[in-house]
mmCIF file of C-alpha atoms and ligand atoms in Angstrom:
data_model
loop_
_atom_site.group_PDB
_atom_site.id
_atom_site.type_symbol
_atom_site.label_atom_id
_atom_site.label_comp_id
_atom_site.label_asym_id
_atom_site.label_seq_id
_atom_site.Cartn_x
_atom_site.Cartn_y
_atom_site.Cartn_z
ATOM 1 C CA MET B 1 9.347 -24.493 3.287
ATOM 2 C CA ASN B 2 11.389 -21.491 2.208
ATOM 3 C CA LEU B 3 9.060 -18.483 2.320
ATOM 4 C CA SER B 4 11.732 -15.870 1.647
ATOM 5 C CA ALA B 5 11.263 -13.340 -1.136
ATOM 6 C CA ASN B 6 13.336 -10.864 -3.061
ATOM 7 C CA ILE B 7 12.005 -7.446 -4.024
ATOM 8 C CA ALA B 8 14.333 -5.272 -6.083
ATOM 9 C CA GLY B 9 17.430 -6.912 -4.605
ATOM 10 C CA VAL B 10 16.154 -6.752 -1.005
ATOM 11 C CA THR B 11 15.688 -10.104 0.713
ATOM 12 C CA LEU B 12 12.645 -10.592 2.933
ATOM 13 C CA PRO B 13 12.843 -13.465 5.433
ATOM 14 C CA ASN B 14 9.300 -14.308 4.431
ATOM 15 C CA CYS B 15 6.973 -13.024 1.757
ATOM 16 C CA ILE B 16 4.105 -11.830 4.003
ATOM 17 C CA MET B 17 4.109 -8.282 5.355
ATOM 18 C CA ASN B 18 1.611 -5.664 6.492
ATOM 19 C CA ALA B 19 -0.021 -3.344 3.984
ATOM 20 C CA ALA B 20 0.720 0.338 4.547
ATOM 21 C CA GLY B 21 -1.933 1.593 6.923
ATOM 22 C CA ALA B 22 -2.541 -1.651 8.804
ATOM 23 C CA ARG B 23 -1.170 -1.472 12.363
ATOM 24 C CA CYS B 24 1.795 0.695 11.359
ATOM 25 C CA VAL B 25 1.122 4.294 12.379
ATOM 26 C CA THR B 26 2.850 4.607 15.758
ATOM 27 C CA GLN B 27 6.353 3.677 16.894
ATOM 28 C CA ALA B 28 4.847 0.993 19.160
ATOM 29 C CA GLU B 29 2.937 -0.533 16.240
ATOM 30 C CA LEU B 30 6.021 -0.498 14.001
ATOM 31 C CA GLU B 31 8.101 -2.166 16.725
ATOM 32 C CA ALA B 32 5.394 -4.791 17.233
ATOM 33 C CA LEU B 33 5.606 -5.562 13.508
ATOM 34 C CA GLY B 34 9.364 -5.860 14.009
ATOM 35 C CA ARG B 35 8.898 -8.475 16.744
ATOM 36 C CA SER B 36 6.204 -10.331 14.787
ATOM 37 C CA HIS B 37 6.684 -12.838 11.991
ATOM 38 C CA ALA B 38 6.023 -10.207 9.315
ATOM 39 C CA GLY B 39 8.610 -10.403 6.527
ATOM 40 C CA ALA B 40 9.070 -6.627 6.484
ATOM 41 C CA ILE B 41 7.944 -3.529 8.368
ATOM 42 C CA VAL B 42 5.861 -1.218 6.174
ATOM 43 C CA THR B 43 5.095 2.242 7.569
ATOM 44 C CA LYS B 44 1.836 4.137 7.291
ATOM 45 C CA SER B 45 1.924 6.533 4.340
ATOM 46 C CA MET B 46 3.467 9.730 5.623
ATOM 47 C CA THR B 47 2.938 13.428 4.956
ATOM 48 C CA PRO B 48 5.034 16.433 6.058
ATOM 49 C CA LEU B 49 2.884 17.303 9.081
ATOM 50 C CA SER B 50 1.351 14.836 11.503
ATOM 51 C CA ARG B 51 -2.336 14.264 10.805
ATOM 52 C CA THR B 52 -5.133 12.981 12.988
ATOM 53 C CA GLY B 53 -7.071 11.942 9.874
ATOM 54 C CA ASN B 54 -10.778 12.022 9.106
ATOM 55 C CA PRO B 55 -13.567 12.148 11.713
ATOM 56 C CA GLU B 56 -14.851 8.870 13.188
ATOM 57 C CA PRO B 57 -16.475 6.477 12.544
ATOM 58 C CA ARG B 58 -14.000 5.971 9.686
ATOM 59 C CA TYR B 59 -13.522 2.176 9.604
ATOM 60 C CA TYR B 60 -16.179 -0.509 9.257
ATOM 61 C CA SER B 61 -15.714 -4.235 8.978
ATOM 62 C CA PHE B 62 -18.244 -6.695 7.612
ATOM 63 C CA PRO B 63 -18.086 -10.398 6.698
ATOM 64 C CA GLY B 64 -16.804 -9.625 3.159
ATOM 65 C CA GLY B 65 -14.094 -7.166 4.134
ATOM 66 C CA SER B 66 -13.771 -3.584 5.295
ATOM 67 C CA LEU B 67 -14.527 -0.013 4.335
ATOM 68 C CA ASN B 68 -12.177 2.754 5.468
ATOM 69 C CA SER B 69 -11.793 6.468 5.207
ATOM 70 C CA MET B 70 -8.947 7.023 7.636
ATOM 71 C CA GLY B 71 -7.740 10.176 5.883
ATOM 72 C CA LEU B 72 -3.985 9.602 6.191
ATOM 73 C CA PRO B 73 -3.540 9.742 9.965
ATOM 74 C CA ASN B 74 0.243 9.630 10.503
ATOM 75 C CA LEU B 75 3.004 11.054 12.663
ATOM 76 C CA GLY B 76 4.555 13.164 9.881
ATOM 77 C CA TYR B 77 7.768 12.267 8.078
ATOM 78 C CA PRO B 78 10.163 13.936 10.574
ATOM 79 C CA ALA B 79 8.957 11.446 13.217
ATOM 80 C CA TYR B 80 9.291 8.452 10.869
ATOM 81 C CA ALA B 81 12.760 9.640 9.820
ATOM 82 C CA GLN B 82 13.741 9.311 13.487
ATOM 83 C CA ILE B 83 12.048 5.948 14.008
ATOM 84 C CA ILE B 84 13.187 4.147 10.837
ATOM 85 C CA PRO B 85 16.902 3.733 11.774
ATOM 86 C CA SER B 86 15.913 2.071 15.077
ATOM 87 C CA LEU B 87 13.690 -0.451 13.237
ATOM 88 C CA ARG B 88 16.788 -1.969 11.597
ATOM 89 C CA SER B 89 17.531 -3.862 14.818
ATOM 90 C CA PHE B 90 14.649 -6.243 13.999
ATOM 91 C CA GLY B 91 16.685 -7.696 11.132
ATOM 92 C CA LYS B 92 14.059 -7.380 8.422
ATOM 93 C CA PRO B 93 13.556 -4.822 5.660
ATOM 94 C CA VAL B 94 11.861 -1.526 6.381
ATOM 95 C CA ILE B 95 9.589 -0.166 3.665
ATOM 96 C CA ALA B 96 8.655 3.496 3.989
ATOM 97 C CA SER B 97 5.391 4.571 2.387
ATOM 98 C CA ILE B 98 5.272 8.202 1.306
ATOM 99 C CA ALA B 99 2.245 10.255 0.306
ATOM 100 C CA GLY B 100 1.203 13.865 0.100
ATOM 101 C CA LEU B 101 -1.528 16.372 -0.430
ATOM 102 C CA THR B 102 0.619 18.229 -2.975
ATOM 103 C CA GLU B 103 3.499 17.291 -5.288
ATOM 104 C CA GLN B 104 5.874 19.179 -3.046
ATOM 105 C CA ASP B 105 4.800 17.034 -0.065
ATOM 106 C CA PHE B 106 5.990 13.943 -1.935
ATOM 107 C CA PHE B 107 9.339 15.547 -2.807
ATOM 108 C CA ASP B 108 9.944 16.709 0.761
ATOM 109 C CA ALA B 109 9.000 13.329 2.255
ATOM 110 C CA ALA B 110 11.124 11.515 -0.325
ATOM 111 C CA GLU B 111 14.193 13.606 0.452
ATOM 112 C CA ALA B 112 13.925 13.291 4.227
ATOM 113 C CA ILE B 113 13.125 9.588 4.212
ATOM 114 C CA ASN B 114 15.658 8.659 1.547
ATOM 115 C CA ALA B 115 18.309 10.233 3.793
ATOM 116 C CA VAL B 116 17.648 7.659 6.549
ATOM 117 C CA LYS B 117 17.853 4.802 4.031
ATOM 118 C CA PRO B 118 14.882 2.507 4.481
ATOM 119 C CA ASP B 119 15.366 -0.644 2.394
ATOM 120 C CA LEU B 120 12.605 0.335 -0.032
ATOM 121 C CA ILE B 121 10.343 3.336 -0.569
ATOM 122 C CA GLU B 122 6.760 2.748 -1.666
ATOM 123 C CA VAL B 123 5.191 5.835 -3.270
ATOM 124 C CA ASN B 124 1.465 5.861 -2.559
ATOM 125 C CA LEU B 125 -0.315 7.160 -5.663
ATOM 126 C CA SER B 126 -3.673 5.838 -4.586
ATOM 127 C CA CYS B 127 -5.142 7.179 -1.338
ATOM 128 C CA PRO B 128 -8.885 7.351 -2.025
ATOM 129 C CA ASN B 129 -9.888 9.182 1.138
ATOM 130 C CA LEU B 130 -8.722 12.776 0.977
ATOM 131 C CA PRO B 131 -11.793 14.980 0.545
ATOM 132 C CA GLY B 132 -11.431 17.011 -2.651
ATOM 133 C CA LYS B 133 -8.229 15.226 -3.777
ATOM 134 C CA PRO B 134 -8.487 12.670 -6.563
ATOM 135 C CA GLN B 135 -6.290 9.566 -6.534
ATOM 136 C CA ILE B 136 -3.108 10.544 -8.388
ATOM 137 C CA GLY B 137 -2.811 7.098 -9.939
ATOM 138 C CA TYR B 138 -5.933 7.761 -12.006
ATOM 139 C CA ASP B 139 -4.196 10.748 -13.638
ATOM 140 C CA ILE B 140 -1.455 9.279 -15.775
ATOM 141 C CA GLU B 141 0.194 12.590 -16.648
ATOM 142 C CA ALA B 142 0.295 13.741 -13.022
ATOM 143 C CA SER B 143 1.710 10.344 -11.961
ATOM 144 C CA GLN B 144 4.372 10.544 -14.655
ATOM 145 C CA GLN B 145 5.396 14.044 -13.683
ATOM 146 C CA LEU B 146 5.613 13.102 -10.005
ATOM 147 C CA LEU B 147 7.581 9.902 -10.574
ATOM 148 C CA ARG B 148 9.994 11.589 -12.999
ATOM 149 C CA ARG B 149 11.148 13.894 -10.217
ATOM 150 C CA LEU B 150 10.960 11.351 -7.434
ATOM 151 C CA ARG B 151 13.280 8.955 -9.234
ATOM 152 C CA HIS B 152 16.041 11.559 -9.001
ATOM 153 C CA ILE B 153 15.414 12.202 -5.300
ATOM 154 C CA ILE B 154 15.129 8.563 -4.188
ATOM 155 C CA SER B 155 18.259 6.418 -4.296
ATOM 156 C CA VAL B 156 16.932 3.275 -2.550
ATOM 157 C CA PRO B 157 14.709 1.058 -4.744
ATOM 158 C CA MET B 158 11.445 2.914 -5.377
ATOM 159 C CA GLY B 159 8.089 1.228 -5.891
ATOM 160 C CA VAL B 160 4.614 2.539 -6.541
ATOM 161 C CA LYS B 161 1.374 1.588 -4.849
ATOM 162 C CA LEU B 162 -1.337 1.814 -7.464
ATOM 163 C CA PRO B 163 -5.112 1.962 -7.293
ATOM 164 C CA PRO B 164 -7.069 -0.808 -8.994
ATOM 165 C CA TYR B 165 -7.693 -0.332 -12.704
ATOM 166 C CA PHE B 166 -10.720 -1.821 -14.392
ATOM 167 C CA ASP B 167 -9.935 -1.784 -18.086
ATOM 168 C CA PRO B 168 -7.024 -3.290 -20.036
ATOM 169 C CA VAL B 169 -6.483 0.094 -21.703
ATOM 170 C CA HIS B 170 -5.656 1.550 -18.319
ATOM 171 C CA HIS B 171 -3.416 -1.364 -17.313
ATOM 172 C CA SER B 172 -1.344 -0.934 -20.445
ATOM 173 C CA SER B 173 -1.222 2.865 -20.440
ATOM 174 C CA VAL B 174 -0.141 2.974 -16.789
ATOM 175 C CA ALA B 175 2.416 0.207 -17.335
ATOM 176 C CA SER B 176 3.826 1.990 -20.421
ATOM 177 C CA MET B 177 4.078 5.220 -18.455
ATOM 178 C CA LEU B 178 5.989 3.429 -15.667
ATOM 179 C CA GLU B 179 8.343 1.890 -18.200
ATOM 180 C CA GLN B 180 8.955 5.273 -19.820
ATOM 181 C CA VAL B 181 9.639 6.986 -16.497
ATOM 182 C CA GLY B 182 12.132 4.312 -15.530
ATOM 183 C CA GLY B 183 13.516 4.051 -12.007
ATOM 184 C CA VAL B 184 10.459 2.181 -10.707
ATOM 185 C CA SER B 185 11.749 -1.036 -9.133
ATOM 186 C CA PHE B 186 8.594 -2.708 -7.837
ATOM 187 C CA LEU B 187 4.808 -2.433 -7.825
ATOM 188 C CA SER B 188 2.383 -2.813 -4.925
ATOM 189 C CA LEU B 189 -1.011 -3.849 -6.278
ATOM 190 C CA ILE B 190 -3.611 -2.841 -5.197
ATOM 191 C CA ASN B 191 -4.710 -0.105 -2.820
ATOM 192 C CA SER B 192 -8.274 -0.303 -1.573
ATOM 193 C CA VAL B 193 -11.078 -0.130 -4.129
ATOM 194 C CA GLY B 194 -11.950 3.519 -3.730
ATOM 195 C CA ASN B 195 -15.285 5.110 -3.039
ATOM 196 C CA GLY B 196 -17.462 2.195 -2.115
ATOM 197 C CA LEU B 197 -20.572 2.924 -0.070
ATOM 198 C CA ILE B 198 -22.160 0.737 2.582
ATOM 199 C CA VAL B 199 -25.620 1.518 3.891
ATOM 200 C CA ASP B 200 -27.092 0.376 7.186
ATOM 201 C CA PRO B 201 -30.756 -0.184 6.262
ATOM 202 C CA ASP B 202 -31.876 -0.353 9.903
ATOM 203 C CA GLN B 203 -30.324 2.981 10.829
ATOM 204 C CA GLU B 204 -31.061 4.344 7.342
ATOM 205 C CA CYS B 205 -27.601 5.852 7.089
ATOM 206 C CA VAL B 206 -24.127 5.182 5.784
ATOM 207 C CA VAL B 207 -21.686 3.300 8.041
ATOM 208 C CA ILE B 208 -18.731 5.708 8.033
ATOM 209 C CA LYS B 209 -18.784 9.467 8.463
ATOM 210 C CA PRO B 210 -16.177 11.050 6.129
ATOM 211 C CA LYS B 211 -16.990 11.957 2.534
ATOM 212 C CA GLY B 212 -20.681 11.192 2.981
ATOM 213 C CA GLY B 213 -19.893 7.535 3.648
ATOM 214 C CA PHE B 214 -17.653 6.888 0.619
ATOM 215 C CA GLY B 215 -14.522 4.892 1.465
ATOM 216 C CA GLY B 216 -11.948 2.366 0.299
ATOM 217 C CA LEU B 217 -13.053 -1.263 0.187
ATOM 218 C CA GLY B 218 -10.581 -3.913 1.321
ATOM 219 C CA GLY B 219 -10.572 -7.550 2.303
ATOM 220 C CA LYS B 220 -12.055 -10.683 0.785
ATOM 221 C CA ILE B 221 -14.508 -8.843 -1.466
ATOM 222 C CA ILE B 222 -11.704 -7.213 -3.522
ATOM 223 C CA LYS B 223 -9.577 -10.316 -4.178
ATOM 224 C CA PRO B 224 -10.678 -10.772 -7.823
ATOM 225 C CA VAL B 225 -9.873 -7.130 -8.578
ATOM 226 C CA ALA B 226 -6.466 -7.461 -6.914
ATOM 227 C CA LEU B 227 -5.658 -10.697 -8.761
ATOM 228 C CA ALA B 228 -6.676 -9.133 -12.091
ATOM 229 C CA ASN B 229 -4.355 -6.176 -11.530
ATOM 230 C CA VAL B 230 -1.437 -8.366 -10.418
ATOM 231 C CA ARG B 231 -1.956 -10.541 -13.499
ATOM 232 C CA ALA B 232 -2.339 -7.636 -15.940
ATOM 233 C CA PHE B 233 0.822 -5.863 -14.760
ATOM 234 C CA TRP B 234 2.772 -9.125 -14.579
ATOM 235 C CA LYS B 235 1.826 -9.877 -18.178
ATOM 236 C CA PHE B 236 2.966 -6.445 -19.298
ATOM 237 C CA PHE B 237 6.317 -6.581 -17.499
ATOM 238 C CA GLN B 238 6.839 -10.358 -17.853
ATOM 239 C CA GLY B 239 8.469 -10.538 -14.440
ATOM 240 C CA ARG B 240 10.811 -7.573 -15.063
ATOM 241 C CA LEU B 241 9.175 -5.652 -12.181
ATOM 242 C CA PRO B 242 8.536 -7.556 -8.960
ATOM 243 C CA ILE B 243 4.967 -7.237 -7.720
ATOM 244 C CA ILE B 244 3.763 -7.163 -4.119
ATOM 245 C CA GLY B 245 0.193 -8.456 -4.238
ATOM 246 C CA THR B 246 -2.328 -6.892 -1.861
ATOM 247 C CA GLY B 247 -6.039 -7.393 -1.634
ATOM 248 C CA GLY B 248 -8.326 -10.042 -0.277
ATOM 249 C CA ILE B 249 -5.772 -12.236 1.454
ATOM 250 C CA GLU B 250 -7.349 -14.214 4.286
ATOM 251 C CA THR B 251 -5.781 -17.646 3.846
ATOM 252 C CA GLY B 252 -2.635 -19.346 2.569
ATOM 253 C CA LEU B 253 -4.612 -20.295 -0.523
ATOM 254 C CA ASP B 254 -5.268 -16.619 -1.246
ATOM 255 C CA ILE B 255 -1.499 -16.020 -1.089
ATOM 256 C CA PHE B 256 -0.948 -18.925 -3.487
ATOM 257 C CA GLU B 257 -3.440 -17.366 -5.915
ATOM 258 C CA HIS B 258 -1.606 -14.023 -5.778
ATOM 259 C CA VAL B 259 1.666 -15.855 -6.460
ATOM 260 C CA LEU B 260 0.088 -17.768 -9.375
ATOM 261 C CA CYS B 261 -0.941 -14.408 -10.865
ATOM 262 C CA GLY B 262 2.599 -13.050 -10.551
ATOM 263 C CA ALA B 263 3.154 -11.701 -7.032
ATOM 264 C CA SER B 264 6.617 -12.172 -5.488
ATOM 265 C CA ALA B 265 5.407 -11.175 -2.012
ATOM 266 C CA VAL B 266 2.130 -10.130 -0.420
ATOM 267 C CA GLN B 267 0.725 -7.572 1.992
ATOM 268 C CA ILE B 268 -2.192 -8.018 4.347
ATOM 269 C CA GLY B 269 -4.501 -5.228 5.468
ATOM 270 C CA THR B 270 -8.015 -6.051 6.628
ATOM 271 C CA VAL B 271 -7.093 -9.471 8.045
ATOM 272 C CA LEU B 272 -4.233 -7.928 10.015
ATOM 273 C CA VAL B 273 -6.478 -5.230 11.463
ATOM 274 C CA GLU B 274 -9.155 -7.774 12.373
ATOM 275 C CA GLU B 275 -7.023 -10.691 13.556
ATOM 276 C CA GLY B 276 -3.880 -9.020 14.847
ATOM 277 C CA LEU B 277 -0.224 -9.974 14.453
ATOM 278 C CA SER B 278 -0.912 -13.697 14.867
ATOM 279 C CA ALA B 279 -2.256 -13.544 11.287
ATOM 280 C CA PHE B 280 1.376 -13.707 10.102
ATOM 281 C CA ASP B 281 1.979 -17.022 11.894
ATOM 282 C CA ARG B 282 -1.330 -18.499 10.754
ATOM 283 C CA LEU B 283 -0.813 -17.551 7.116
ATOM 284 C CA ALA B 284 2.785 -18.794 7.040
ATOM 285 C CA GLY B 285 1.541 -22.077 8.538
ATOM 286 C CA GLU B 286 -1.064 -22.395 5.797
ATOM 287 C CA LEU B 287 1.479 -22.162 2.977
HETATM 288 O O1 LIG Z 301 -5.429 6.758 5.253
HETATM 289 C C1 LIG Z 301 -6.285 6.346 4.430
HETATM 290 O O2 LIG Z 301 -7.471 6.736 4.441
HETATM 291 C C2 LIG Z 301 -5.938 5.379 3.383
HETATM 292 C C3 LIG Z 301 -4.805 5.475 2.598
HETATM 293 BR BR1 LIG Z 301 -3.489 6.777 2.855
HETATM 294 C C4 LIG Z 301 -4.617 4.571 1.529
HETATM 295 O O3 LIG Z 301 -3.637 4.616 0.769
HETATM 296 N N1 LIG Z 301 -5.570 3.628 1.349
HETATM 297 C C5 LIG Z 301 -6.655 3.516 2.114
HETATM 298 O O4 LIG Z 301 -7.501 2.623 1.910
HETATM 299 N N2 LIG Z 301 -6.832 4.407 3.153
#
């Protein structure tokens, strides 16, 4: 079976890759993704300075999925700018995820990373775990302003990683904004479902430490939300913007459902963290 995919003119040997954040922070992790059967190497979202992230415990897994509040731990974009060229030897696309605590962070990361020419750049508008910083993707004007400048800085195909939206009004206003901005070549849908809370009734406390226990939900539990967002944006763009579906993928059938809703490729997060790199082989075998 041919599992290859095309995202904005870039061919992936297969359509299953890691989600930004899952096993992709260090050089060793990125190289392991290169040697694995992942269809692309996606980096952790990067900021100007290296970050250790939020205090632990900051990740919790449960039978329905996971809750995280990692807080953007990453090596900083200068380190990724050095690593990215060497990842080309693995013969699969490299997708650099950029983020920031300020607008300027995004511009600086975009300039430095664009210069080393990853195959695609994914702009993360949806980190839910920075104390005191709202998710940019929930502010349409701020997203528009940011993307308007980024499209002139980034010359490789640029995509956006969006948070989940829960009302058709928001799907269509965000999609219209993206169309107006122009220069957006793909969508990654969705980031974790922000600000969930899990309580341990025995310990009478929350299960992760940062932000009073609030964190991004991922895994099986969020699949219907992910599918709804893939479908809603596909319907708006009618296939004009390729979509990378993310959220709730545990089996080949889950991938098929994402594809039925409009995804051209998929990313895996929780299952990759829990199962390891062999998840790529298992999932490909299930298709
Ligand atoms: O590092 C994180 O806490 C994190 C990020 Br940047 C993101 O985009 N999504 C997420 O669930 N966690």
